[in-house]
Structure formats: structure tokens, C-alpha cells
Coordinates of C-alpha atoms in Angstrom, one line a residue:
Chain A
M1 CA 96.3 85.0 130.0
L2 CA 99.0 86.4 127.8
K3 CA 101.4 83.9 127.1
I4 CA 104.7 84.7 125.5
E5 CA 106.7 82.5 123.1
N6 CA 110.3 82.4 122.2
L7 CA 109.3 85.9 121.1
H8 CA 112.3 88.1 119.2
A9 CA 112.6 91.6 118.0
T10 CA 114.8 94.6 116.7
V11 CA 115.1 98.0 117.3
D12 CA 116.1 99.8 114.4
G13 CA 118.3 96.3 112.6
K14 CA 119.9 95.6 116.6
A15 CA 118.4 92.4 118.3
I16 CA 117.1 93.5 121.6
L17 CA 114.8 90.5 123.0
N18 CA 116.0 87.3 122.2
G19 CA 113.8 84.1 122.4
I20 CA 111.2 85.5 125.8
G21 CA 109.2 83.6 127.4
L22 CA 107.2 83.6 130.3
T23 CA 103.1 83.4 130.5
L24 CA 100.9 85.3 133.0
N25 CA 97.7 83.5 134.0
A26 CA 95.2 85.9 136.0
G27 CA 95.2 86.5 139.1
E28 CA 99.1 87.1 138.6
I29 CA 101.6 89.3 139.2
H30 CA 105.1 89.5 137.8
A31 CA 107.9 91.5 138.0
I32 CA 110.6 91.6 135.3
M33 CA 114.1 93.3 137.0
G34 CA 117.8 93.6 134.9
P35 CA 120.4 95.3 134.2
N36 CA 120.4 98.7 132.1
G37 CA 119.6 97.5 128.2
S38 CA 118.4 94.4 129.2
G39 CA 115.6 95.1 127.3
K40 CA 113.5 95.0 130.1
S41 CA 111.4 99.1 128.4
T42 CA 111.7 97.2 124.8
L43 CA 109.8 94.1 126.0
A44 CA 106.9 96.1 127.3
Y45 CA 106.8 98.6 123.6
V46 CA 107.1 94.6 121.5
L47 CA 103.9 94.0 124.2
A48 CA 102.4 97.0 123.6
G49 CA 102.5 98.1 119.3
R50 CA 104.7 100.8 119.5
P51 CA 106.3 101.0 116.0
G52 CA 110.2 100.4 115.7
Y53 CA 109.8 97.3 117.2
E54 CA 109.3 94.9 114.8
V55 CA 109.1 91.0 115.8
T56 CA 111.8 89.0 113.9
E57 CA 110.5 85.3 115.6
G58 CA 107.8 84.4 118.0
S59 CA 104.7 84.5 119.8
V60 CA 102.4 86.8 121.4
T61 CA 98.9 86.0 122.6
L62 CA 96.1 87.3 124.8
D63 CA 93.2 85.5 126.0
G64 CA 94.9 83.0 123.5
E65 CA 93.9 86.1 120.4
D66 CA 97.8 87.3 117.7
L67 CA 98.3 89.7 120.0
L68 CA 100.9 90.3 117.1
A69 CA 98.5 91.5 115.0
M70 CA 96.6 94.0 116.9
E71 CA 96.5 98.0 116.1
P72 CA 98.1 99.2 119.8
H73 CA 94.4 100.9 120.0
E74 CA 93.4 96.9 119.9
R75 CA 95.7 95.2 122.3
A76 CA 94.1 99.1 124.4
A77 CA 90.8 97.7 123.8
H78 CA 91.4 93.8 124.8
G79 CA 92.6 95.0 128.2
M80 CA 96.1 96.3 128.0
F81 CA 97.4 98.8 129.5
L82 CA 101.1 100.4 129.0
G83 CA 102.0 102.6 132.4
F84 CA 104.8 104.4 130.0
Q85 CA 108.5 104.8 131.8
Y86 CA 108.1 108.4 130.0
P87 CA 105.3 109.0 129.9
V88 CA 104.5 111.8 126.8
E89 CA 103.5 115.0 127.6
I90 CA 100.1 116.7 124.5
P91 CA 100.5 120.2 124.4
G92 CA 96.8 121.6 123.7
V93 CA 94.8 118.1 124.6
S94 CA 93.6 118.4 128.5
N95 CA 93.8 115.0 130.9
V96 CA 90.0 114.6 130.7
Q97 CA 89.7 114.7 126.4
F98 CA 92.2 112.3 125.7
L99 CA 91.0 109.6 128.3
R100 CA 87.9 110.6 128.3
T101 CA 88.7 109.9 124.4
A102 CA 90.4 106.6 125.0
L103 CA 88.3 105.1 127.6
N104 CA 84.9 105.2 125.2
A105 CA 87.1 104.5 122.5
Q106 CA 87.3 100.9 124.2
R107 CA 84.2 100.7 125.4
R108 CA 82.3 101.7 121.7
A109 CA 84.7 98.0 120.7
R110 CA 83.8 96.1 123.2
G111 CA 80.3 96.8 122.5
D112 CA 79.8 98.7 125.3
K113 CA 78.1 101.6 126.2
E114 CA 79.6 105.1 126.1
L115 CA 80.3 106.9 128.7
S116 CA 78.4 110.8 128.4
A117 CA 80.7 113.7 130.4
G118 CA 78.8 113.8 133.4
E119 CA 79.8 110.0 134.6
F120 CA 83.5 109.7 133.0
L121 CA 83.9 112.8 135.2
K122 CA 82.9 111.6 138.2
L123 CA 85.0 108.6 137.3
A124 CA 88.5 110.8 136.7
R125 CA 86.9 112.5 140.0
A126 CA 87.5 109.4 142.0
Q127 CA 90.3 108.1 140.4
A128 CA 92.2 111.7 140.5
D129 CA 91.0 111.6 144.6
A130 CA 92.3 108.2 145.5
L131 CA 95.7 108.6 143.9
G132 CA 96.7 112.4 144.9
L133 CA 96.0 113.7 141.5
D134 CA 94.1 117.7 141.9
M135 CA 91.0 116.9 139.7
E136 CA 92.2 120.8 137.8
M137 CA 95.5 119.0 137.0
M138 CA 93.3 116.2 135.0
K139 CA 92.3 119.4 133.4
R140 CA 95.3 120.4 132.5
A141 CA 97.1 119.4 128.8
V142 CA 98.6 116.2 129.9
N143 CA 100.9 116.3 131.7
V144 CA 102.3 118.8 130.4
G145 CA 103.7 121.2 133.2
F146 CA 104.2 117.9 135.2
S147 CA 106.8 116.6 137.6
G148 CA 108.6 113.1 136.9
G149 CA 106.4 112.2 140.4
E150 CA 103.4 113.7 139.0
K151 CA 103.4 112.1 135.1
K152 CA 104.0 108.3 137.5
R153 CA 100.3 109.3 139.4
N154 CA 99.0 110.3 136.1
E155 CA 99.6 106.8 134.5
M156 CA 98.1 105.2 138.2
V157 CA 95.4 108.2 137.4
Q158 CA 94.7 107.0 133.7
M159 CA 95.2 103.6 134.6
G160 CA 91.7 103.1 137.6
I161 CA 89.4 104.9 135.2
I162 CA 90.7 102.8 132.0
D163 CA 90.4 99.8 134.8
P164 CA 93.0 97.1 132.4
R165 CA 93.3 93.4 132.3
L166 CA 96.4 93.4 132.2
A167 CA 99.2 96.2 133.3
I168 CA 102.5 95.8 131.6
L169 CA 104.5 98.7 134.7
D170 CA 107.8 99.9 133.5
E171 CA 109.8 101.5 136.0
T172 CA 106.8 103.0 137.6
D173 CA 108.8 103.7 140.6
S174 CA 111.6 105.3 138.5
G175 CA 112.1 109.0 139.7
L176 CA 109.5 108.3 143.6
D177 CA 110.2 109.5 146.4
I178 CA 109.0 107.6 149.2
D179 CA 105.6 108.8 150.1
A180 CA 104.2 108.9 146.0
L181 CA 105.8 105.4 145.7
R182 CA 103.7 104.3 148.6
V183 CA 100.7 106.1 147.5
I184 CA 101.1 104.1 143.4
G185 CA 101.2 100.8 145.0
A186 CA 98.9 101.3 147.1
G187 CA 97.3 102.2 143.4
I188 CA 98.5 98.7 141.4
N189 CA 97.3 96.7 144.5
R190 CA 93.2 98.7 144.4
I191 CA 93.3 98.7 141.5
L192 CA 95.4 95.4 140.3
R193 CA 95.9 92.4 142.8
K194 CA 91.8 91.2 141.2
P195 CA 92.2 87.3 139.9
D196 CA 90.5 88.3 136.7
K197 CA 93.8 90.2 136.1
A198 CA 98.0 90.3 135.4
V199 CA 100.0 92.4 135.8
L200 CA 104.1 92.7 134.6
L201 CA 105.8 94.8 136.8
I202 CA 109.1 96.3 135.4
T203 CA 111.1 97.3 138.1
H204 CA 114.8 97.7 138.5
Y205 CA 114.8 97.6 142.6
Q206 CA 113.3 95.9 145.2
R207 CA 111.6 99.2 147.2
L208 CA 107.8 99.1 144.7
L209 CA 108.0 95.4 145.0
D210 CA 107.4 95.6 148.9
L211 CA 104.6 96.8 148.5
V212 CA 103.5 95.4 144.8
E213 CA 104.5 91.9 146.7
P214 CA 105.0 89.9 143.3
D215 CA 104.4 85.7 142.9
F216 CA 106.4 85.7 140.3
V217 CA 110.3 87.1 140.1
H218 CA 112.4 87.0 137.3
V219 CA 115.9 88.1 135.4
L220 CA 116.1 89.7 132.5
A221 CA 119.1 89.5 130.6
G222 CA 120.9 90.0 127.0
G223 CA 118.2 89.9 126.3
R224 CA 116.2 86.3 127.4
I225 CA 115.0 84.9 131.1
V226 CA 117.6 84.4 132.7
R227 CA 116.4 82.9 135.8
S228 CA 112.8 82.6 137.2
G229 CA 111.7 82.3 141.3
G230 CA 109.2 83.6 143.3
P231 CA 109.6 87.4 146.2
E232 CA 112.8 85.7 147.3
L233 CA 114.7 86.4 144.5
A234 CA 114.2 89.8 144.1
V235 CA 115.4 90.0 148.3
E236 CA 117.8 87.7 146.1
L237 CA 119.3 90.5 143.3
E238 CA 118.8 93.4 145.6
R239 CA 121.7 91.9 147.9
E240 CA 123.9 90.4 145.2
G241 CA 123.8 92.0 142.3
Y242 CA 123.0 91.6 139.1
G243 CA 126.5 90.4 138.8
E244 CA 126.8 87.2 138.1
M245 CA 122.7 86.2 136.3
A246 CA 123.7 88.5 134.0
A247 CA 127.3 87.8 133.0
Chain B
M1 CA 87.1 143.4 82.5
L2 CA 90.9 142.9 81.6
L3 CA 92.6 141.2 84.2
D4 CA 96.2 142.7 85.3
L5 CA 97.7 139.9 88.5
P6 CA 100.8 139.8 89.6
S7 CA 103.4 137.1 88.8
N8 CA 104.8 134.7 90.3
R9 CA 108.1 136.4 90.1
T10 CA 107.6 139.2 92.3
E11 CA 108.4 137.8 95.9
S12 CA 105.5 138.9 97.8
W13 CA 103.5 136.6 95.3
R14 CA 105.1 133.5 95.2
W15 CA 103.4 131.1 96.7
S16 CA 100.2 131.8 95.2
D17 CA 98.8 130.7 92.9
L18 CA 96.2 133.1 91.4
S19 CA 95.7 131.2 88.0
A20 CA 91.9 129.9 88.3
L21 CA 90.7 134.2 88.4
P22 CA 90.8 134.9 85.2
A23 CA 88.0 132.1 84.0
L24 CA 86.5 133.0 87.3
A25 CA 86.1 136.8 86.4
E26 CA 85.4 135.3 82.8
A27 CA 81.8 133.1 84.5
R28 CA 78.9 133.5 84.9
P29 CA 76.7 133.9 88.9
T30 CA 73.8 130.7 88.9
G31 CA 72.4 133.1 91.5
R32 CA 71.7 130.5 93.6
V33 CA 71.2 130.5 97.6
P34 CA 72.0 127.3 99.5
D35 CA 68.4 127.2 102.2
A36 CA 70.3 127.3 105.4
L37 CA 73.3 129.5 105.9
P38 CA 75.7 129.4 108.2
W39 CA 74.2 132.1 111.2
L40 CA 75.2 131.7 114.5
A41 CA 72.6 131.1 116.8
C42 CA 72.1 134.6 118.5
A43 CA 68.8 136.3 119.0
K44 CA 70.9 139.9 119.5
G45 CA 72.6 141.5 116.6
L46 CA 73.2 142.8 112.4
R47 CA 72.6 140.7 110.4
L48 CA 74.7 141.5 106.4
L49 CA 73.5 139.0 103.0
F50 CA 75.9 139.4 99.7
V51 CA 74.9 137.4 97.5
D52 CA 78.1 137.9 94.8
G53 CA 79.0 140.4 96.1
E54 CA 75.6 142.0 96.5
L55 CA 73.6 143.3 99.2
R56 CA 71.1 140.7 99.6
D57 CA 69.1 141.4 102.7
G58 CA 69.9 143.2 106.5
D59 CA 70.4 147.1 107.4
V60 CA 73.7 149.6 106.8
E61 CA 74.9 151.4 104.0
I62 CA 76.6 150.8 101.1
G63 CA 77.3 153.6 99.7
P64 CA 80.9 155.5 98.1
L65 CA 83.4 154.7 99.3
A66 CA 87.6 155.3 98.8
I67 CA 90.2 153.6 99.6
D68 CA 93.3 155.1 97.9
T69 CA 95.0 151.0 97.5
R70 CA 98.1 150.0 95.0
H71 CA 97.5 146.2 96.2
P72 CA 96.7 144.2 92.8
L73 CA 93.6 141.9 93.7
G74 CA 91.8 144.6 96.5
R75 CA 91.7 148.1 93.7
L76 CA 89.7 145.5 92.1
A77 CA 86.8 145.5 94.7
G78 CA 85.7 149.4 93.4
K79 CA 85.1 152.4 95.2
S80 CA 81.6 151.7 97.1
G81 CA 80.3 149.1 99.5
W82 CA 78.9 148.6 102.5
S83 CA 80.4 150.7 106.3
L84 CA 79.6 150.4 109.6
R85 CA 80.8 153.6 111.9
L86 CA 80.4 153.8 115.5
G87 CA 79.8 156.5 116.9
R88 CA 81.9 157.5 120.1
D89 CA 81.4 154.4 123.2
H90 CA 78.8 153.3 121.0
A91 CA 78.7 149.2 120.9
P92 CA 75.9 147.2 119.1
P93 CA 73.5 145.0 121.1
G94 CA 75.0 140.9 120.0
L95 CA 77.1 139.6 116.9
V96 CA 77.5 142.4 113.7
Q97 CA 77.5 138.7 111.6
I98 CA 78.3 138.7 107.5
V99 CA 77.7 135.7 104.9
H100 CA 78.7 136.8 101.9
V101 CA 77.3 133.3 99.5
S102 CA 79.6 133.2 96.2
T103 CA 77.9 131.6 93.1
G104 CA 80.3 130.8 90.4
A105 CA 82.0 134.7 89.5
A106 CA 83.5 137.0 90.5
D107 CA 82.6 139.7 92.8
H108 CA 84.2 142.8 94.4
L109 CA 82.7 144.3 97.4
A110 CA 84.8 147.3 99.4
A111 CA 83.4 147.5 102.6
E112 CA 84.8 150.1 106.1
I113 CA 85.1 149.6 109.1
V114 CA 85.6 153.1 111.4
L115 CA 84.7 153.5 115.4
D116 CA 85.0 155.9 117.2
E117 CA 86.0 156.4 120.7
D118 CA 85.9 153.9 123.2
A119 CA 83.3 152.1 120.9
Q120 CA 83.3 148.5 120.4
A121 CA 81.5 145.7 118.1
S122 CA 82.5 141.6 117.5
I123 CA 82.1 141.6 113.8
V124 CA 82.2 137.5 112.2
E125 CA 82.2 137.4 109.0
T126 CA 81.5 133.6 106.6
F127 CA 82.6 133.2 103.1
I128 CA 80.2 130.2 101.9
G129 CA 80.5 129.6 97.8
S130 CA 82.5 128.4 95.0
G131 CA 83.2 131.5 93.4
W132 CA 86.2 135.0 93.2
T133 CA 85.3 136.7 96.3
N134 CA 87.7 139.3 96.5
R135 CA 87.3 142.3 100.5
L136 CA 89.3 145.2 100.0
T137 CA 87.9 146.3 103.5
R138 CA 89.1 149.2 105.6
I139 CA 89.3 149.5 109.0
V140 CA 89.5 152.4 111.7
L141 CA 89.6 152.3 115.4
G142 CA 89.9 155.6 117.3
K143 CA 90.8 156.5 121.2
G144 CA 90.1 152.4 123.3
A145 CA 87.4 151.9 120.2
R146 CA 87.6 147.8 120.2
L147 CA 87.5 145.3 117.6
M148 CA 86.9 141.3 117.5
L149 CA 87.2 140.5 112.8
S150 CA 86.7 136.6 113.3
R151 CA 86.2 134.9 109.4
R152 CA 85.8 132.2 108.4
V153 CA 86.2 130.6 104.6
M154 CA 84.1 127.8 103.7
G155 CA 82.8 126.8 99.8
N156 CA 83.5 123.7 98.1
V157 CA 85.8 125.2 95.1
G158 CA 86.7 129.1 94.1
F159 CA 89.6 132.3 95.6
V160 CA 88.7 133.7 98.0
S161 CA 91.2 137.5 98.6
F162 CA 91.4 139.6 101.7
T163 CA 92.4 143.3 101.1
D164 CA 93.1 144.5 105.3
Q165 CA 93.6 148.2 105.5
A166 CA 93.8 149.0 109.5
S167 CA 94.6 151.8 111.7
V168 CA 95.1 150.9 115.4
G169 CA 94.2 154.6 117.1
E170 CA 96.0 155.4 120.8
G171 CA 94.7 152.2 123.3
A172 CA 92.3 150.9 121.2
S173 CA 92.5 146.7 119.7
L174 CA 92.1 145.0 117.1
V175 CA 92.1 141.1 117.1
A176 CA 91.2 139.8 113.8
A177 CA 91.7 135.3 113.6
T178 CA 90.8 134.0 110.9
L179 CA 89.7 130.1 109.6
A180 CA 89.8 128.7 106.2
I181 CA 88.3 125.5 105.8
G182 CA 86.3 123.8 103.0
G183 CA 88.2 123.7 99.5
R184 CA 88.7 127.8 97.9
D185 CA 92.6 129.0 98.6
T186 CA 93.0 132.0 100.0
R187 CA 95.4 135.2 99.5
L188 CA 94.6 137.0 102.7
D189 CA 97.1 140.6 103.5
G190 CA 96.8 143.2 105.6
E191 CA 98.4 145.5 106.9
I192 CA 97.6 147.1 110.5
D193 CA 99.3 150.3 111.0
L194 CA 99.7 150.9 114.9
A195 CA 99.2 154.8 115.3
G196 CA 98.1 155.9 118.9
E197 CA 99.8 155.6 121.8
G198 CA 99.6 151.5 123.4
A199 CA 97.6 150.5 120.4
Y200 CA 96.9 146.5 120.6
A201 CA 96.9 144.0 117.5
E202 CA 96.7 141.1 117.1
A203 CA 96.4 138.5 113.8
A204 CA 95.5 134.5 114.7
G205 CA 94.4 132.7 112.2
A206 CA 94.2 128.7 111.5
L207 CA 95.2 127.5 107.7
L208 CA 93.3 124.6 106.4
A209 CA 94.5 122.8 103.1
R210 CA 94.4 119.2 101.2
G211 CA 93.9 118.4 97.8
R212 CA 96.5 121.1 96.3
Q213 CA 94.6 123.7 97.7
R214 CA 96.5 126.6 98.4
H215 CA 96.5 130.0 101.5
D216 CA 98.8 132.4 101.5
A217 CA 99.0 135.4 104.4
N218 CA 100.7 137.8 104.2
L219 CA 100.6 141.3 106.6
V220 CA 102.8 143.3 108.6
I221 CA 102.2 144.9 112.0
R222 CA 103.8 148.8 111.9
H223 CA 104.0 150.2 115.6
R224 CA 105.1 154.4 114.7
L225 CA 104.3 155.2 118.3
P226 CA 105.8 154.1 121.7
N227 CA 104.4 151.6 124.2
G228 CA 102.3 149.1 121.1
T229 CA 102.2 145.7 121.3
S230 CA 101.6 143.1 118.3
R231 CA 100.6 139.5 118.6
Q232 CA 100.7 137.1 115.2
L233 CA 99.6 133.4 116.1
W234 CA 99.6 131.3 113.0
R235 CA 98.9 127.6 112.8
S236 CA 99.4 125.7 109.2
V237 CA 97.6 122.4 108.3
A238 CA 98.5 120.9 105.1
D239 CA 98.1 117.3 103.4
D240 CA 98.7 115.5 100.4
R241 CA 99.8 118.0 98.0
A242 CA 98.4 121.7 99.3
A243 CA 100.7 124.6 100.3
C244 CA 100.7 126.7 102.9
S245 CA 101.8 129.9 103.4
V246 CA 102.7 132.4 105.6
A247 CA 104.6 136.1 105.6
A248 CA 104.0 137.5 108.9
R249 CA 106.5 141.2 108.8
V250 CA 106.5 143.2 112.3
E251 CA 108.5 147.1 111.7
V252 CA 109.0 149.0 114.8
A253 CA 109.3 153.0 113.3
R254 CA 112.3 154.9 115.7
D255 CA 109.6 156.9 117.3
A256 CA 107.6 153.9 118.7
Q257 CA 110.0 152.4 122.0
K258 CA 109.0 150.0 124.0
T259 CA 107.1 147.6 121.8
D260 CA 106.2 144.6 123.0
G261 CA 106.2 142.3 119.9
E262 CA 105.4 138.3 118.9
Q263 CA 104.9 136.1 116.6
S264 CA 104.0 132.9 116.4
L265 CA 103.6 130.5 112.7
K266 CA 103.8 127.4 113.2
G267 CA 103.1 124.8 110.8
L268 CA 102.4 120.6 110.0
L269 CA 102.6 118.4 107.2
L270 CA 100.3 116.0 107.4
D271 CA 101.9 114.3 104.8
R272 CA 105.4 115.2 103.1
G273 CA 104.1 115.6 99.6
A274 CA 103.5 118.5 101.5
T275 CA 104.3 122.6 101.2
I276 CA 104.3 124.9 104.0
N277 CA 106.1 128.0 104.2
A278 CA 106.9 130.5 107.4
K279 CA 108.8 134.2 106.6
P280 CA 109.0 135.9 110.2
E281 CA 110.5 139.2 109.7
L282 CA 111.0 141.7 112.0
E283 CA 112.4 145.2 111.1
I284 CA 113.7 147.2 113.7
F285 CA 114.5 150.2 113.9
A286 CA 114.0 151.5 118.5
D287 CA 116.2 150.0 121.1
D288 CA 114.3 149.5 123.8
V289 CA 111.9 146.6 122.5
K290 CA 110.9 143.5 123.2
C291 CA 110.0 140.9 120.4
A292 CA 109.6 137.4 120.1
H293 CA 109.4 135.5 117.2
G294 CA 109.1 131.5 116.3
A295 CA 109.2 129.8 113.4
T296 CA 108.4 125.0 113.0
V297 CA 107.9 123.2 110.3
G298 CA 107.1 119.2 111.3
E299 CA 104.7 116.2 111.8
L300 CA 102.5 115.1 113.9
D301 CA 105.1 113.3 117.4
R302 CA 104.8 110.1 116.4
A303 CA 105.5 109.6 120.4
A304 CA 101.7 111.2 120.8
L305 CA 100.3 109.9 118.4
F306 CA 101.3 105.9 120.2
Y307 CA 100.4 107.7 123.5
L308 CA 97.5 107.8 123.1
E309 CA 96.6 105.1 120.7
S310 CA 98.6 102.5 123.7
R311 CA 95.1 104.6 125.8
G312 CA 92.4 103.0 123.4
V313 CA 91.9 106.4 120.6
E314 CA 91.8 105.0 116.9
P315 CA 94.6 106.5 115.2
A316 CA 92.1 108.4 112.9
E317 CA 90.9 110.0 116.1
A318 CA 94.5 110.4 117.2
K319 CA 95.4 112.9 114.8
A320 CA 92.2 114.3 114.8
L321 CA 93.7 115.3 118.4
L322 CA 96.5 116.1 117.8
T323 CA 95.9 118.1 114.6
R324 CA 92.5 120.5 116.4
A325 CA 95.6 121.3 119.4
F326 CA 98.4 122.1 116.8
V327 CA 96.1 124.5 115.7
A328 CA 93.7 125.5 119.1
D329 CA 96.2 128.2 119.8
A330 CA 94.9 130.7 116.5
L331 CA 91.4 129.9 118.1
D332 CA 91.8 131.2 120.7
R333 CA 91.9 134.2 119.7
I334 CA 88.4 134.9 119.1
G335 CA 86.6 136.4 122.5
E336 CA 83.6 136.0 122.2
K337 CA 82.5 131.8 123.0
D338 CA 79.8 131.4 120.5
V339 CA 81.5 132.2 118.2
R340 CA 84.7 130.4 119.1
E341 CA 82.9 127.4 118.9
A342 CA 81.4 127.7 115.7
F343 CA 84.2 127.9 114.5
Y344 CA 86.0 124.7 115.9
A345 CA 82.8 123.3 115.2
D346 CA 83.7 123.9 111.4
A347 CA 87.3 122.6 112.2
E348 CA 85.4 119.6 113.1
G349 CA 85.1 118.4 110.4
W350 CA 88.3 118.9 108.8
F351 CA 89.9 117.4 111.0
G352 CA 87.7 113.9 110.1

């Protein structure tokens, strides 16, 4: 589904990614772990097309199409979703308005019928309920006045509504208590653990990986994947740290 | 008519461009009124139609008005105009809608809105067409009276100028909201006196400009007696080479203790070549007052744009969403849902 080859990228002229190669097939969950500053978030932003993140070498394809040639909204319409490490607050725009606009823009781009206000609200309510987010909060401005945990839940509600085929989740587990982590882990499994979907799970810690078991674990250091393995690699990292691998 | 216009060297006129006015003052009106007029759909209410400053339709008194002003544009409005006078406890059924059509020339008109004790009214004025529409309006609110005045300036080219003088009595409330869209330049001058104890006044506006358009608003709210409350809330959006300027002043007299004043002037630049001027001023002579003021000018939040786009929202739609959210604070001040929604719908066309 997603094929990353020899990906190099810079931010403000500084090289952050130095030749990443990674393939995600449908039905797979990949975890990317690594110390601070290893390039994890940069990888997520590059894949989503954030302005200011410049690809200097390499290629990325999504279902064989050149992902890097697409605008961010086109990547979304092709089924990609980025779960933000720091979700953005947008005063004056309600979650409901934002998500209905987003979902219908994606549906339009794919040639599907747009959802009516009623159909959308039903869908939004179901996803908010499943993730324990009060529907009243969905009517409020996007992430404004939300706690850190509520923002992360909101990311997952958005993901549930949009129902992407490929999700890149950037430290979705950071800042969550153990109960919230359980809810979010269950949400990821429910929405994404399907044979036609794939997930790139960026995380620091083993905790989330106990709930969402990855098929592959990769260690990122210095903008490169320095080691790959199965779920046992995450356990090893938890025990021994990144020290030697990152060196 | 000999036009004696203020120059940009005068501080309060430095951001205005009146260069189009002499030609408009000489122009002849076409008199052509569009077939469809922007009336709001509501069953009840009074409708007045003015074409080039002449009453074309509607039941209102036109007569001599003595409004004392030295304002260089306001004083052109003349000595007669329409007046709306409501007696004690009186309220007209529904909205008072006034449409002003300009057909390519200059017209000047005075107006007087006088609400006696506990009377209330909601007035919507809509300005369309292509000439110079010049208005002088005096508002007098008696004890406990309430007036909601909503104005929208539309039309393609030309100029619209308002000179407003308001006096708000004890416990009375004036809420004035202005939406400027379309292609006409505007000059808005308002002086609101909180002349009674516990009076409330709010002046809000959304000024949207593109091309080489100019919007220029100058407001003064004077607190004369204790326990008054005032709000000034202006949102300016400038694209291309356009300029929006808002100068808003709050004056608190020595006797006006317990005044609660708030000013919020925000500007959004959609192009690096556009200009926003914001000039908040406070002049306070009482010692027990609460006056907050803020002025900001910025561009659309890039992080918010990316967040929206990463969810699939197209770039133009993302900009429109954020711009709409930016001006919402000002349009939300409009009390009636029907009016507010109509103004939003007009603004939608501008957002694209």
C-alpha cells in the first residue's frame, strides 16, 4: 500500500531524514520507535505533506501513485490520515462543521455521494460515543478548551468518522493516562485492524503496543531505520533502551 | 454643489480615500432599480425603499430634521429626512427593513430614530448599487429603550458614508452591527454617548475588502454616567492591495464610575500587499473602571490550514472556513437569527 524508498528530507535546510526505506502492506500494523530527535514526527509530516518539510531525495508511493506529488488534501482523499501529536486549536470552527466539510470534500474527490447533515451527525455521534467523547464537545470549536487527553480522543473520533485506509499516528499515546490509553488502543484496533488497512504507529513507549499489537517494529535513529523486527523488538527496547542502536 | 472634503493631513481622515467623491457628486443617476431587492423574508414588518435618497416605497414620515453636526460628510446630508419615532413601550411588529439603492450618483439623506421609554426596535439597513450614498443618522434612546441596528453594505462600486450620533439613556441598549462586503469603499463615523446611568452600547463590524478597496471606521463611545457598559468589536479582512482601518476610542468621564468597557480590534491579512490599521484608544478620567482593549493583526494560521487540509479540506475551502470563523465574533452580535443568517449568507459569497 505505502512504499517509502530512500527518503531524505530537510527542515529549514537541516537534514532530518537520511534514507528511510519502508513498505506497509494492507493488513499490517508497523510501529516506529526511536529516541527524541530521531526524525519520527518529521517522517509523519513529510508523508502528510506539511509545508516546510522538503523532500530532497527518494520516493513515496501510495497504491503505486506518487504520494509526494499530491497536495495534503489529495493525500487525505486517497485514504491517508495523520493523527497529530499536537492537535491544532481552531477557534470559531466547530468540530462538526470541520469534519463534515472534510468528509464531504473527500467523498466528492472520490466521486461518492456527500452526506447530509443528519447522516453526518449520526455517524459523528456513533464515533464520539465509541471513544467516550461527549457529543456536546463535538459541537464546540475544534480542540479549543480541550484537555490533552480530549484532544487525542478527538483525533481518534475524527479518524473513526473519516475511516481512512492508511493511518499515520504520531505519538497518539503521549499525555494519556492508562484508562484513556485503553480507550484509544481499542479505537485504533476497531477502526484500523482490518485486512484492507494499514497503520504506521509512531511511539516512544511499549505501553500502546501492548494494546495495539504491531506486526513489525522499526527503530529510527539519526533519520534512518537502524533495526527492524517483530513485536519482540519493542519489548527488548523497553528493557534495554535505545542506547546501543541509536549510537 | 461645491464639495469641501477633508484631506488626508487631518489625523482622523488619514486612512480615507475620498478621491472618487467629486466625480460621483457630479454624476447623474440612471434611476434603474434592480428587479430583485435584498429584502429579508419575514412576514411582518415595515419596509422602506429609498432610491437615490428619495423614498420610493414605504410608510414613513419624511420631514424637516435639525441634526447638528460639523462632520464634513454628515453635514451634507441636509435638513430633511425620514424619522422613526416610537412611543413608550411601543415596538413595531417585526423588523424594520430599509433598502437604499444608489444608481450611480451621489445622494444625501438624514434620518432620526427616537425610541421613548422602554420602546424597542430592530432595524436592518441594506445598501446596494453603485454611487455615493451618504447618510447622517441621529439615534436617541430613552430610559430602558432597546435598538438593534444591523447594516450591510453591498453593491459593486462607489462609496458609502455613515455619520451616526447616538445618545443612549438610562438602562437603554444600543447594538449596532455592520457588515461591509461588495466592492464599495466605506467611511463609518459613529459617536455614541452613554448619557444615562447603566446604559449599554455595542458597536461591532466585519469589514471585508479586496482589490484596492478601502474601509475606514471611526468610533467614539463616551461614558458620561456610572455603571455603563460598552463593547467595540471589529474584524477586518484585507486581500490584494486593499486597506481596512478601524480607530475606536472609549472615553470615560470623571463621573462614570464602574464603567465596563471592552475593545477588540482584529485584522486579518490575506495578502502581503494588503493593509490593516487598528487604533484603539482609551481616555479615562474616572478611577473605578474596567476597560480592556486589544488589537491584533495577522495572517491565517498556517498550522490550522495544514490541519484542515490534512483531513481533506480543499485549500480554498480551508481559507474560507478560517476567514468565516475570524469574522464570526462580529456577526454573532446580531440578535435576530434571520438577520444574522442572512448576513452570514452574504458573507459566504465573499469567502468564495
